[in-house]
Short mmCIF file of C-alpha atoms in Angstrom, two decimals:
data_model
loop_
_atom_site.label_atom_id
_atom_site.label_comp_id
_atom_site.label_asym_id
_atom_site.label_seq_id
_atom_site.Cartn_x
_atom_site.Cartn_y
_atom_site.Cartn_z
CA MET U 1237 4.70 -20.45 15.16
CA ILE U 1238 3.13 -21.41 11.84
CA ASN U 1239 5.12 -19.06 9.84
CA LYS U 1240 8.41 -20.84 10.61
CA PHE U 1241 7.50 -23.81 8.51
CA ASN U 1242 8.56 -24.43 4.75
CA ILE U 1243 5.86 -25.74 2.40
CA LYS U 1244 5.94 -29.34 1.74
CA ILE U 1245 3.25 -32.05 0.88
CA ILE U 1246 2.53 -34.70 3.49
CA THR U 1247 0.23 -37.63 2.49
CA ARG U 1248 -1.41 -39.81 4.95
CA LEU U 1249 -3.81 -42.52 4.41
CA VAL U 1250 -6.81 -42.68 6.86
CA LEU U 1251 -9.74 -44.85 6.51
CA LEU U 1252 -9.01 -45.48 2.72
CA ALA U 1253 -9.05 -41.61 2.05
CA THR U 1254 -5.92 -39.59 1.14
CA LEU U 1255 -5.51 -36.31 2.87
CA MET U 1256 -3.29 -33.70 1.22
CA ILE U 1257 -1.88 -31.25 3.55
CA TYR U 1258 0.14 -28.16 2.55
CA LEU U 1259 2.20 -26.86 5.31
CA ASN U 1260 5.24 -24.77 6.04
CA CYS U 1261 7.72 -27.11 7.89
CA LYS U 1262 11.10 -26.52 9.44
CA ASN U 1263 10.33 -29.03 11.95
CA ASP U 1264 10.39 -32.43 10.32
CA LYS U 1265 8.88 -34.10 13.44
CA GLN U 1266 5.47 -32.56 13.38
CA SER U 1267 2.77 -34.44 14.91
CA TYR U 1268 -0.23 -35.52 12.89
CA SER U 1269 -2.49 -33.19 14.87
CA GLU U 1270 -0.29 -30.35 14.00
CA GLU U 1271 -0.58 -31.28 10.23
CA ILE U 1272 -4.44 -31.28 10.65
CA GLU U 1273 -4.34 -27.90 12.39
CA VAL U 1274 -2.36 -26.39 9.37
CA ALA U 1275 -4.79 -27.90 6.92
CA GLU U 1276 -7.83 -26.32 8.65
CA ASN U 1277 -5.88 -23.10 8.79
CA PHE U 1278 -5.66 -23.28 5.05
CA THR U 1279 -9.52 -23.52 4.79
CA GLU U 1280 -10.03 -20.81 7.17
CA ASP U 1281 -7.59 -18.62 5.28
CA GLU U 1282 -9.33 -18.97 2.02
CA LEU U 1283 -12.94 -18.77 3.36
CA LYS U 1284 -12.34 -16.00 6.14
CA TYR U 1285 -9.22 -13.89 5.36
CA ARG U 1286 -8.73 -13.60 1.62
CA PRO U 1287 -10.30 -10.19 0.66
CA LEU U 1288 -12.93 -9.62 -1.99
CA PHE U 1289 -11.80 -6.31 -3.66
CA HIS U 1290 -8.19 -5.98 -2.72
CA PHE U 1291 -5.35 -7.83 -4.59
CA THR U 1292 -3.57 -10.78 -3.14
CA PRO U 1293 -1.27 -13.22 -4.73
CA LYS U 1294 -2.82 -16.59 -5.30
CA ASN U 1295 0.06 -18.15 -3.28
CA ASN U 1296 2.92 -17.31 -1.07
CA TRP U 1297 4.59 -13.94 -0.14
CA MET U 1298 4.06 -10.54 -1.58
CA ASN U 1299 5.42 -7.09 -0.46
CA ASP U 1300 6.13 -3.76 -2.16
CA PRO U 1301 4.16 -2.80 -5.41
CA ASN U 1302 6.68 -2.43 -8.27
CA GLY U 1303 6.95 -1.18 -11.88
CA MET U 1304 3.39 0.06 -12.33
CA PHE U 1305 2.36 1.50 -15.69
CA TYR U 1306 -0.65 1.95 -17.79
CA LEU U 1307 -0.89 1.12 -21.45
CA ASN U 1308 -3.69 0.52 -24.01
CA GLY U 1309 -6.37 0.05 -21.39
CA LYS U 1310 -4.53 -2.02 -18.96
CA TYR U 1311 -3.14 -1.15 -15.45
CA HIS U 1312 0.02 -3.27 -14.80
CA LEU U 1313 0.90 -4.04 -11.26
CA TYR U 1314 4.14 -5.72 -10.50
CA PHE U 1315 5.10 -6.55 -6.85
CA GLN U 1316 7.85 -8.08 -4.78
CA HIS U 1317 7.12 -11.73 -4.67
CA TYR U 1318 8.71 -15.09 -3.34
CA PRO U 1319 6.79 -17.81 -5.19
CA ASP U 1320 8.30 -20.73 -3.07
CA ASP U 1321 7.21 -19.81 0.46
CA ASN U 1322 4.67 -17.60 2.37
CA VAL U 1323 7.55 -15.60 4.09
CA TRP U 1324 9.98 -13.18 2.64
CA GLY U 1325 12.57 -14.93 0.48
CA PRO U 1326 14.61 -14.53 -2.76
CA MET U 1327 12.70 -11.68 -4.45
CA HIS U 1328 11.03 -11.90 -7.84
CA TRP U 1329 8.77 -9.60 -9.65
CA GLY U 1330 5.14 -10.96 -9.61
CA HIS U 1331 2.75 -9.44 -12.13
CA ALA U 1332 -1.01 -8.64 -12.26
CA ILE U 1333 -3.13 -6.77 -14.73
CA SER U 1334 -6.51 -4.98 -14.32
CA GLU U 1335 -8.68 -3.00 -16.81
CA ASP U 1336 -10.77 -1.32 -13.97
CA LEU U 1337 -8.22 -0.86 -11.11
CA ILE U 1338 -10.29 -3.32 -8.96
CA ASN U 1339 -10.16 -6.67 -10.54
CA PHE U 1340 -6.56 -7.73 -10.97
CA GLU U 1341 -5.73 -10.98 -12.75
CA GLU U 1342 -2.35 -12.60 -11.70
CA GLN U 1343 0.12 -13.34 -14.57
CA PRO U 1344 3.26 -15.40 -14.74
CA ILE U 1345 6.23 -14.09 -12.80
CA ALA U 1346 7.73 -11.27 -14.72
CA LEU U 1347 11.41 -10.98 -13.38
CA TYR U 1348 13.53 -13.76 -11.85
CA PRO U 1349 16.84 -13.46 -9.86
CA ASP U 1350 19.99 -13.96 -11.83
CA GLU U 1351 23.67 -14.19 -11.46
CA ILE U 1352 23.82 -10.49 -10.51
CA GLY U 1353 21.30 -10.68 -7.68
CA LEU U 1354 17.78 -10.80 -6.47
CA ILE U 1355 15.15 -8.42 -7.96
CA PHE U 1356 14.31 -5.80 -5.50
CA SER U 1357 11.89 -2.84 -5.93
CA GLY U 1358 11.68 -0.43 -8.73
CA SER U 1359 9.51 1.07 -11.51
CA ALA U 1360 8.63 0.95 -15.09
CA VAL U 1361 8.20 3.52 -17.89
CA VAL U 1362 6.79 3.50 -21.44
CA ASP U 1363 9.62 4.72 -23.67
CA TYR U 1364 7.64 6.20 -26.52
CA ASN U 1365 10.48 8.02 -28.13
CA ASN U 1366 12.65 4.90 -27.98
CA THR U 1367 15.45 6.78 -26.15
CA SER U 1368 16.68 3.38 -24.91
CA GLY U 1369 17.14 2.04 -28.39
CA PHE U 1370 15.46 -1.10 -27.39
CA SER U 1371 12.50 -0.88 -29.96
CA LYS U 1372 12.27 -3.43 -32.76
CA ASP U 1373 9.91 -3.58 -35.64
CA GLY U 1374 8.22 -0.32 -34.45
CA LYS U 1375 7.19 -1.78 -30.97
CA VAL U 1376 7.21 0.61 -28.18
CA PRO U 1377 9.63 -0.62 -25.39
CA VAL U 1378 8.57 -0.71 -21.86
CA VAL U 1379 11.55 -0.47 -19.62
CA ALA U 1380 11.71 -1.72 -16.05
CA ILE U 1381 14.33 -0.16 -13.59
CA TYR U 1382 15.04 -2.06 -10.46
CA THR U 1383 17.45 -2.96 -7.66
CA TYR U 1384 19.80 -5.82 -7.78
CA HIS U 1385 20.44 -7.33 -4.31
CA ASN U 1386 23.48 -9.54 -4.14
CA MET U 1387 22.83 -11.90 -1.29
CA GLU U 1388 26.41 -13.35 -1.29
CA GLY U 1389 27.96 -9.76 -1.02
CA GLU U 1390 25.55 -9.05 1.87
CA LYS U 1391 26.57 -12.21 3.56
CA ARG U 1392 30.38 -11.28 3.05
CA GLY U 1393 29.81 -8.02 4.81
CA ASP U 1394 30.30 -5.95 1.76
CA ILE U 1395 28.69 -2.64 1.69
CA ASP U 1396 28.13 -2.35 -2.06
CA PHE U 1397 25.86 -5.28 -2.70
CA GLN U 1398 22.88 -3.19 -4.16
CA THR U 1399 22.96 -1.90 -7.64
CA GLN U 1400 20.46 -0.81 -10.25
CA GLY U 1401 19.52 -2.80 -13.43
CA ILE U 1402 17.09 -2.52 -16.31
CA ALA U 1403 15.15 -4.89 -18.48
CA TYR U 1404 12.88 -4.07 -21.47
CA SER U 1405 9.59 -5.52 -22.86
CA LEU U 1406 8.26 -5.41 -26.42
CA ASP U 1407 5.04 -6.98 -25.69
CA GLU U 1408 3.51 -4.48 -23.21
CA GLY U 1409 5.08 -6.06 -20.12
CA MET U 1410 4.34 -9.65 -20.63
CA THR U 1411 7.83 -10.87 -21.19
CA TRP U 1412 11.13 -9.20 -20.35
CA THR U 1413 14.71 -9.07 -21.66
CA LYS U 1414 17.49 -7.92 -19.12
CA TYR U 1415 19.86 -5.47 -20.43
CA SER U 1416 23.23 -7.11 -21.24
CA GLU U 1417 25.37 -4.46 -19.64
CA ASN U 1418 23.61 -4.35 -16.16
CA PRO U 1419 24.01 -3.00 -13.68
CA VAL U 1420 23.52 0.66 -15.08
CA ILE U 1421 24.19 2.31 -11.79
CA LYS U 1422 27.01 0.86 -9.49
CA ASN U 1423 26.95 1.28 -5.81
CA PRO U 1424 28.82 4.31 -4.64
CA GLY U 1425 29.45 2.81 -1.19
CA ILE U 1426 26.06 2.99 0.47
CA LYS U 1427 24.51 -0.07 2.24
CA ASP U 1428 20.89 0.70 1.49
CA PHE U 1429 20.95 1.88 -2.06
CA ARG U 1430 17.70 0.90 -3.71
CA ASP U 1431 14.05 1.33 -5.14
CA PRO U 1432 14.51 3.50 -8.26
CA LYS U 1433 11.40 5.32 -9.26
CA VAL U 1434 11.69 6.91 -12.89
CA PHE U 1435 9.76 9.40 -14.83
CA TRP U 1436 10.26 11.41 -18.04
CA ASP U 1437 10.77 15.19 -17.31
CA ASN U 1438 9.04 16.89 -20.09
CA HIS U 1439 10.40 20.48 -19.26
CA ASN U 1440 14.01 19.27 -19.31
CA SER U 1441 13.65 16.35 -21.86
CA LYS U 1442 15.44 13.73 -19.74
CA TRP U 1443 14.55 10.76 -17.41
CA ILE U 1444 14.74 11.43 -13.81
CA MET U 1445 15.29 8.88 -11.01
CA SER U 1446 14.75 9.21 -7.43
CA LEU U 1447 16.66 6.46 -5.43
CA ALA U 1448 16.62 5.66 -1.63
CA ALA U 1449 20.03 5.80 -0.11
CA GLY U 1450 19.86 5.06 3.64
CA ASN U 1451 18.79 8.27 5.26
CA LYS U 1452 18.37 10.41 2.04
CA ILE U 1453 17.09 10.44 -1.54
CA MET U 1454 19.55 10.59 -4.41
CA ILE U 1455 18.46 11.92 -7.74
CA TYR U 1456 19.84 10.88 -11.10
CA SER U 1457 19.17 11.89 -14.76
CA SER U 1458 19.54 9.99 -17.96
CA ALA U 1459 18.91 10.60 -21.71
CA ASN U 1460 18.62 6.84 -22.51
CA LEU U 1461 17.82 4.85 -19.29
CA LYS U 1462 21.15 3.26 -19.61
CA GLU U 1463 23.72 5.94 -18.62
CA TRP U 1464 22.80 7.83 -15.43
CA LYS U 1465 24.27 11.02 -14.10
CA PHE U 1466 24.12 11.95 -10.31
CA GLU U 1467 22.22 15.24 -9.85
CA SER U 1468 21.61 15.97 -6.17
CA GLU U 1469 20.37 14.55 -2.87
CA PHE U 1470 17.66 15.38 -0.52
CA GLY U 1471 16.52 14.53 3.01
CA GLU U 1472 19.27 14.27 5.58
CA ASP U 1473 17.78 17.27 7.55
CA ASN U 1474 14.23 16.83 6.59
CA GLY U 1475 11.43 14.52 7.77
CA ASP U 1476 11.46 11.48 10.11
CA HIS U 1477 14.74 9.57 10.26
CA GLY U 1478 13.85 6.81 12.83
CA GLY U 1479 14.31 4.21 10.16
CA VAL U 1480 15.66 3.54 6.82
CA TRP U 1481 14.23 5.46 3.85
CA GLU U 1482 12.73 3.43 1.15
CA CYS U 1483 10.65 3.51 -2.11
CA PRO U 1484 10.62 7.21 -3.18
CA ASP U 1485 8.34 8.68 -5.67
CA LEU U 1486 8.82 12.19 -7.11
CA PHE U 1487 6.07 13.64 -9.41
CA PRO U 1488 4.43 16.98 -10.23
CA VAL U 1489 0.93 17.72 -8.97
CA LYS U 1490 -1.45 20.55 -9.44
CA VAL U 1491 -2.99 22.34 -6.49
CA LYS U 1492 -6.64 21.72 -6.61
CA ASP U 1493 -8.74 24.69 -7.63
CA SER U 1494 -5.87 26.74 -8.73
CA GLU U 1495 -3.25 27.09 -11.46
CA GLU U 1496 -0.53 26.44 -9.05
CA TYR U 1497 1.80 23.38 -9.61
CA LYS U 1498 4.03 21.84 -7.01
CA TRP U 1499 6.22 18.67 -6.69
CA ALA U 1500 5.33 15.81 -4.19
CA LEU U 1501 8.03 13.32 -2.94
CA LEU U 1502 6.85 10.28 -1.21
CA VAL U 1503 9.38 8.48 1.00
CA SER U 1504 8.61 5.33 2.92
CA ILE U 1505 10.35 4.67 6.22
CA ASN U 1506 10.83 1.53 8.39
CA PRO U 1507 10.63 1.63 11.34
CA SER U 1508 9.29 5.01 12.92
CA GLY U 1509 5.77 5.20 11.42
CA PRO U 1510 3.33 7.42 13.39
CA ASN U 1511 1.74 4.53 15.08
CA GLY U 1512 4.76 2.21 14.98
CA GLY U 1513 6.66 0.18 12.30
CA SER U 1514 6.35 1.04 8.63
CA ALA U 1515 4.76 4.04 7.07
CA THR U 1516 5.02 6.75 4.26
CA GLN U 1517 5.78 10.26 4.79
CA TYR U 1518 5.75 13.11 2.03
CA PHE U 1519 7.24 16.43 1.09
CA ILE U 1520 5.87 19.14 -1.01
CA GLY U 1521 8.17 21.57 -2.89
CA ASP U 1522 9.74 22.35 -6.29
CA PHE U 1523 12.00 20.50 -8.74
CA ASP U 1524 14.08 22.23 -11.30
CA GLY U 1525 15.34 19.31 -13.23
CA HIS U 1526 18.24 18.85 -10.88
CA GLU U 1527 17.21 19.40 -7.34
CA PHE U 1528 14.22 19.00 -5.27
CA THR U 1529 13.63 21.71 -2.56
CA ILE U 1530 10.93 22.00 0.03
CA ASP U 1531 8.43 24.83 -0.17
CA ASP U 1532 8.68 27.38 2.60
CA LYS U 1533 5.07 26.78 3.61
CA PHE U 1534 5.64 23.13 3.89
CA SER U 1535 8.89 23.65 5.74
CA LYS U 1536 6.96 25.27 8.54
CA GLN U 1537 4.63 22.35 8.56
CA LEU U 1538 7.77 20.06 9.11
CA ASP U 1539 8.98 22.37 11.94
CA GLU U 1540 5.62 21.94 13.73
CA ASN U 1541 5.28 18.23 13.14
CA LYS U 1542 8.70 16.79 12.27
CA SER U 1543 7.00 14.76 9.59
CA VAL U 1544 3.78 14.55 7.46
CA TRP U 1545 2.22 11.33 6.78
CA LEU U 1546 0.31 9.92 3.78
CA ASP U 1547 -1.52 7.42 6.03
CA TYR U 1548 -1.56 7.43 9.76
CA GLY U 1549 -2.75 3.69 9.92
CA ARG U 1550 -0.16 0.74 10.38
CA ASP U 1551 -0.94 -0.91 7.07
CA ASN U 1552 0.06 1.16 4.11
CA TYR U 1553 3.67 1.09 3.19
CA ALA U 1554 6.08 1.38 0.14
CA GLY U 1555 3.30 2.87 -1.98
CA VAL U 1556 3.99 4.59 -5.24
CA THR U 1557 2.04 5.87 -8.34
CA TRP U 1558 1.45 4.38 -11.74
CA SER U 1559 3.36 5.78 -14.62
CA ASN U 1560 1.96 6.84 -17.89
CA ILE U 1561 -1.51 7.78 -16.50
CA SER U 1562 -1.28 11.59 -15.93
CA ASP U 1563 -0.99 11.99 -19.66
CA THR U 1564 -4.15 10.04 -20.29
CA ASP U 1565 -6.74 11.12 -17.67
CA GLY U 1566 -4.77 13.64 -15.48
CA ARG U 1567 -4.97 11.60 -12.28
CA LYS U 1568 -2.06 10.50 -9.97
CA LEU U 1569 -2.96 6.97 -9.02
CA PHE U 1570 -1.39 5.13 -6.03
CA ILE U 1571 -1.32 1.83 -4.53
CA GLY U 1572 0.40 0.44 -1.33
CA TRP U 1573 1.39 -2.64 0.45
CA MET U 1574 -1.25 -3.34 3.11
CA SER U 1575 0.97 -4.61 5.82
CA ASN U 1576 3.82 -3.56 8.22
CA TRP U 1577 7.29 -5.10 8.68
CA ASP U 1578 6.60 -5.39 12.43
CA TYR U 1579 4.35 -8.47 11.88
CA ALA U 1580 4.02 -9.01 8.00
CA ARG U 1581 5.65 -12.42 8.29
CA ASP U 1582 3.28 -13.46 11.11
CA VAL U 1583 -0.21 -12.60 9.96
CA PRO U 1584 -2.63 -15.55 10.20
CA THR U 1585 -2.88 -16.35 6.49
CA TYR U 1586 -0.89 -19.43 5.30
CA LYS U 1587 -1.56 -20.21 1.61
CA TRP U 1588 -0.73 -16.51 0.86
CA ARG U 1589 0.61 -13.51 2.69
CA SER U 1590 -0.09 -9.72 2.07
CA THR U 1591 -2.63 -7.53 0.35
CA MET U 1592 -2.49 -4.24 -1.60
CA THR U 1593 -4.48 -1.23 -0.45
CA VAL U 1594 -7.48 -0.22 -2.76
CA PRO U 1595 -6.00 2.06 -5.62
CA ARG U 1596 -6.31 5.66 -4.69
CA GLU U 1597 -6.17 9.03 -6.27
CA LEU U 1598 -3.70 11.61 -4.95
CA ASN U 1599 -4.75 15.32 -4.90
CA LEU U 1600 -2.92 18.24 -3.49
CA ILE U 1601 -4.87 21.02 -1.72
CA LYS U 1602 -3.83 24.19 0.21
CA LYS U 1603 -5.80 24.65 3.53
CA ASN U 1604 -5.08 27.23 6.12
CA ASN U 1605 -1.97 28.13 4.19
CA GLU U 1606 -0.71 24.49 4.42
CA TYR U 1607 -0.26 21.82 1.69
CA ILE U 1608 -2.08 18.53 2.17
CA LEU U 1609 -1.75 15.53 -0.11
CA LYS U 1610 -5.03 13.91 0.00
CA SER U 1611 -5.87 10.29 -1.10
CA ILE U 1612 -9.20 8.80 -1.87
CA PRO U 1613 -10.44 5.57 -3.40
CA VAL U 1614 -10.36 5.58 -7.16
CA LYS U 1615 -13.64 6.44 -8.70
CA GLU U 1616 -13.75 3.14 -10.40
CA LEU U 1617 -14.86 1.65 -7.08
CA ASN U 1618 -18.29 3.37 -7.59
CA ASP U 1619 -19.05 1.09 -10.53
CA PHE U 1620 -19.27 -1.86 -8.02
CA LYS U 1621 -21.73 -0.46 -5.48
CA SER U 1622 -24.93 -2.28 -5.10
CA LYS U 1623 -27.78 -2.41 -2.45
CA THR U 1624 -27.07 1.14 -1.95
CA ILE U 1625 -29.08 3.08 0.77
CA GLU U 1626 -29.09 6.94 0.70
CA LYS U 1627 -30.54 9.05 3.44
CA ASP U 1628 -30.20 12.90 4.08
CA SER U 1629 -30.22 12.18 7.82
CA ILE U 1630 -30.62 9.46 10.24
CA GLU U 1631 -30.64 8.97 14.00
CA PRO U 1632 -27.63 6.96 15.15
CA GLU U 1633 -29.60 4.11 16.72
CA GLU U 1634 -31.59 3.68 13.46
CA LEU U 1635 -28.42 2.92 11.38
CA SER U 1636 -28.09 -0.74 12.34
CA LYS U 1637 -31.77 -1.41 11.57
CA VAL U 1638 -31.31 0.15 8.11
CA ILE U 1639 -28.35 -1.93 7.36
CA GLU U 1640 -30.04 -5.06 8.66
CA THR U 1641 -33.13 -4.61 6.71
CA ALA U 1642 -31.18 -4.13 3.40
CA GLU U 1643 -29.01 -7.24 4.37
CA ILE U 1644 -25.76 -5.38 3.70
CA ASP U 1645 -22.72 -7.70 3.67
CA PHE U 1646 -20.16 -6.20 5.99
CA ASN U 1647 -17.31 -8.28 4.25
CA LYS U 1648 -17.61 -5.81 1.38
CA LEU U 1649 -18.99 -2.52 2.76
CA ASN U 1650 -18.67 1.15 1.71
CA LEU U 1651 -20.04 3.41 4.17
CA GLU U 1652 -20.14 7.18 3.75
CA PHE U 1653 -21.61 9.88 6.08
CA ASN U 1654 -21.12 13.30 7.61
CA PHE U 1655 -21.11 14.35 11.17
CA LYS U 1656 -22.40 17.92 11.65
CA ASN U 1657 -22.11 20.34 14.38
CA LEU U 1658 -20.05 18.17 16.70
CA LYS U 1659 -19.33 19.03 20.27
CA GLU U 1660 -16.39 18.55 22.61
CA ASN U 1661 -17.35 14.90 22.96
CA LYS U 1662 -16.25 11.38 21.87
CA TYR U 1663 -17.96 9.75 18.75
CA GLN U 1664 -17.41 6.12 18.03
CA ILE U 1665 -18.31 3.79 15.10
CA ILE U 1666 -18.19 0.25 16.47
CA PHE U 1667 -18.25 -2.78 14.17
CA ASN U 1668 -18.63 -6.10 15.86
CA ASN U 1669 -19.95 -9.69 15.51
CA GLY U 1670 -21.70 -10.22 18.82
CA ASN U 1671 -18.91 -12.87 19.72
CA GLY U 1672 -16.49 -10.40 21.30
CA ASP U 1673 -14.66 -9.16 18.30
CA SER U 1674 -14.86 -5.42 17.68
CA LEU U 1675 -13.35 -2.81 15.53
CA ILE U 1676 -13.68 0.85 16.56
CA ILE U 1677 -13.27 3.96 14.71
CA GLY U 1678 -13.45 7.10 16.93
CA LEU U 1679 -13.21 10.92 17.01
CA ASN U 1680 -12.54 12.48 20.31
CA ASN U 1681 -12.98 16.18 20.26
CA SER U 1682 -11.80 16.45 23.90
CA SER U 1683 -8.35 15.11 23.21
CA LYS U 1684 -8.32 16.28 19.67
CA THR U 1685 -7.70 12.70 18.11
CA ILE U 1686 -8.99 10.44 15.51
CA TYR U 1687 -8.29 6.78 16.35
CA LEU U 1688 -8.71 3.36 15.14
CA ASP U 1689 -8.87 0.39 17.72
CA ARG U 1690 -8.23 -3.10 16.58
CA THR U 1691 -7.02 -4.26 19.99
CA LYS U 1692 -10.08 -6.60 20.47
CA SER U 1693 -10.60 -7.20 16.66
CA GLY U 1694 -10.19 -11.06 16.84
CA LYS U 1695 -6.79 -12.85 16.36
CA VAL U 1696 -4.17 -10.31 17.78
CA ASP U 1697 -1.74 -12.54 19.62
CA PHE U 1698 0.14 -13.85 16.64
CA SER U 1699 2.63 -10.92 17.13
CA GLU U 1700 3.05 -8.74 20.13
CA LYS U 1701 3.50 -5.81 17.80
CA PHE U 1702 0.16 -6.15 16.00
CA ALA U 1703 -2.22 -4.43 18.45
CA PRO U 1704 -0.15 -3.29 21.47
CA ASN U 1705 -1.96 0.21 21.31
CA ILE U 1706 -4.69 2.08 19.60
CA SER U 1707 -3.70 3.93 16.56
CA LYS U 1708 -4.23 7.65 16.84
CA VAL U 1709 -3.88 10.92 14.70
CA LYS U 1710 -3.47 14.06 16.70
CA LEU U 1711 -5.59 16.98 15.32
CA SER U 1712 -4.61 20.67 15.38
CA ASP U 1713 -8.14 21.53 16.64
CA MET U 1714 -11.37 19.96 17.39
CA ILE U 1715 -13.61 19.02 14.39
CA ASN U 1716 -16.91 20.60 14.07
CA ASP U 1717 -17.90 18.89 10.73
CA ALA U 1718 -16.43 15.80 9.38
CA LYS U 1719 -16.96 13.52 6.31
CA PHE U 1720 -16.12 9.88 6.93
CA GLN U 1721 -15.80 7.20 4.20
CA ILE U 1722 -14.96 3.55 5.41
CA LEU U 1723 -14.19 0.59 3.39
CA LEU U 1724 -14.50 -2.89 4.96
CA ASP U 1725 -13.05 -5.94 3.19
CA LYS U 1726 -13.08 -8.98 5.46
CA THR U 1727 -9.83 -8.27 7.11
CA SER U 1728 -9.03 -4.58 6.35
CA VAL U 1729 -10.53 -1.15 7.09
CA GLU U 1730 -9.62 1.96 5.19
CA LEU U 1731 -10.78 5.20 6.71
CA PHE U 1732 -10.80 8.53 4.70
CA VAL U 1733 -11.68 11.63 6.60
CA ASN U 1734 -12.80 14.88 4.81
CA ASP U 1735 -12.04 13.34 1.34
CA GLY U 1736 -8.74 11.96 2.33
CA GLU U 1737 -7.23 14.74 4.39
CA ILE U 1738 -6.65 12.10 7.07
CA VAL U 1739 -6.35 8.47 6.20
CA MET U 1740 -6.01 5.36 8.29
CA THR U 1741 -5.48 1.75 6.92
CA GLU U 1742 -5.35 -1.38 9.14
CA LEU U 1743 -5.66 -5.01 9.00
CA PHE U 1744 -7.66 -7.01 11.42
CA PHE U 1745 -8.50 -10.73 11.72
CA PRO U 1746 -11.81 -11.47 13.36
CA ASN U 1747 -12.63 -14.89 14.54
CA ASN U 1748 -16.12 -14.48 13.05
CA PRO U 1749 -17.18 -12.02 10.34
CA LEU U 1750 -18.19 -8.62 11.57
CA ASP U 1751 -21.86 -8.22 11.00
CA GLN U 1752 -23.19 -5.39 13.43
CA ILE U 1753 -22.61 -1.70 13.49
CA SER U 1754 -23.40 1.05 16.15
CA ILE U 1755 -22.58 4.71 16.33
CA ILE U 1756 -22.48 6.12 19.83
CA SER U 1757 -21.59 9.37 21.58
CA GLU U 1758 -21.90 11.14 24.88
CA ASP U 1759 -23.58 13.85 22.73
CA SER U 1760 -27.09 12.62 22.74
CA ASN U 1761 -28.33 15.26 20.13
CA PHE U 1762 -26.06 14.53 17.17
CA ILE U 1763 -27.41 13.10 13.98
CA ILE U 1764 -25.66 11.75 10.88
CA LYS U 1765 -26.18 13.34 7.73
CA ASN U 1766 -25.79 12.49 3.91
CA ILE U 1767 -25.40 8.81 4.66
CA VAL U 1768 -24.59 6.45 1.74
CA ILE U 1769 -24.53 2.62 2.54
CA SER U 1770 -23.46 0.33 -0.14
CA GLU U 1771 -22.52 -3.27 -0.61
CA LEU U 1772 -19.81 -3.60 -3.10
CA ASN U 1773 -20.70 -6.34 -5.74
CA PHE U 1774 -17.86 -8.87 -6.17
#
């Protein structure tokens, strides 16, 4: 398999030309034909598979988003990064900056491993009141809180090889100084003890940290980001426990169209997602500065469903929210890692691996006496729409002709429409390329499911776990009316149903670009309403 190789440069002279080939090589006896194949894969990778409006690192491995904060017009995104290979390795914090949440410019590496350990996931806060004492010359410190992972301790079989450290920046996140007295939280004897997410609790005037600890979330508080007090724990008897809990995020959120405030707790889990592998579940409740408790209404939802998922697709994991945004424009903005640990190391990109989801706004609604945490693409994406077609209604068979006439590029597509007065039938949106690759989004009112089928979407055999089944969401009842928004970006699809009440995010790797669409159903009388077709200008 191509992902087993380590990167090295092999130079061969052929007919007075020098061919530079970058490849991953654990096998020093590779044949020349194998080297050529890898070189061609790099070209294919760059031309076919690097997305246009989702962030990817320029080179090598990326996973969890980390340390995101907003300051002075800039959105900072840090991420788990191994700069020396395209598979997971010693973790650093990579860094990228955006002024519009869509175009991110990669920066130099922010945090490197040191004698304490590797730099695992975490968060960052803007310490306006200088509670940490790190400020100098009036500069506001930004403080990163992250997990140290001691590989030597793990290899020895120690249980306490993960601890929490901090670093501070006085130039708005461009350079960092690690705290001389790290770690600030020692391990209490828990193997998986990581991913600190911190926020300032205005009501109680203290910093609050949620931390993943195996099968639960531990909550700590601090006055200065250096000394931490254990407050409580949550989760051993709640939600899905088919895998390890990771990357928590606790934050207040207003119930839309009301004066009610609740608290949301995001918890990623691997494996045990709703369609296999990695995924993110959430809980709705209350927080009193010490303890998070589930709301009674949401508790009933858990009783019925066991777990409630932020995204039912297979490729949205470890997502968290930006800090320092709710005080500026009132939104809770989220981004996730667009991959799955089932096959993340094997996807057929070679110069780089992994992508982030499009940034999303989270909103809490109450519907039929249930709480739903919705996610929709950030409004900034609308600024990039071009070649937009809008129609009040359209016959399904006319859709492909309209898109073809407008010469819409499917590699950067935003498609929005409403289904009205649906019957107990199956409705399918089919993207294909005429060469056998297809991606199908479906609503089956007979079986009460929404599904996403990538089983014939192109390259699927690089991992037996990539597309063994069709991903599905079970509905409580059939849908009469449905609003769909679909984002396509070369190798990813993001589906938002009814303004993000149901979300599915998945990767796919077509052999040739998808360039055709059809919407079909056994219901011969249905029409599509309020359609908006846009090419995104990048």
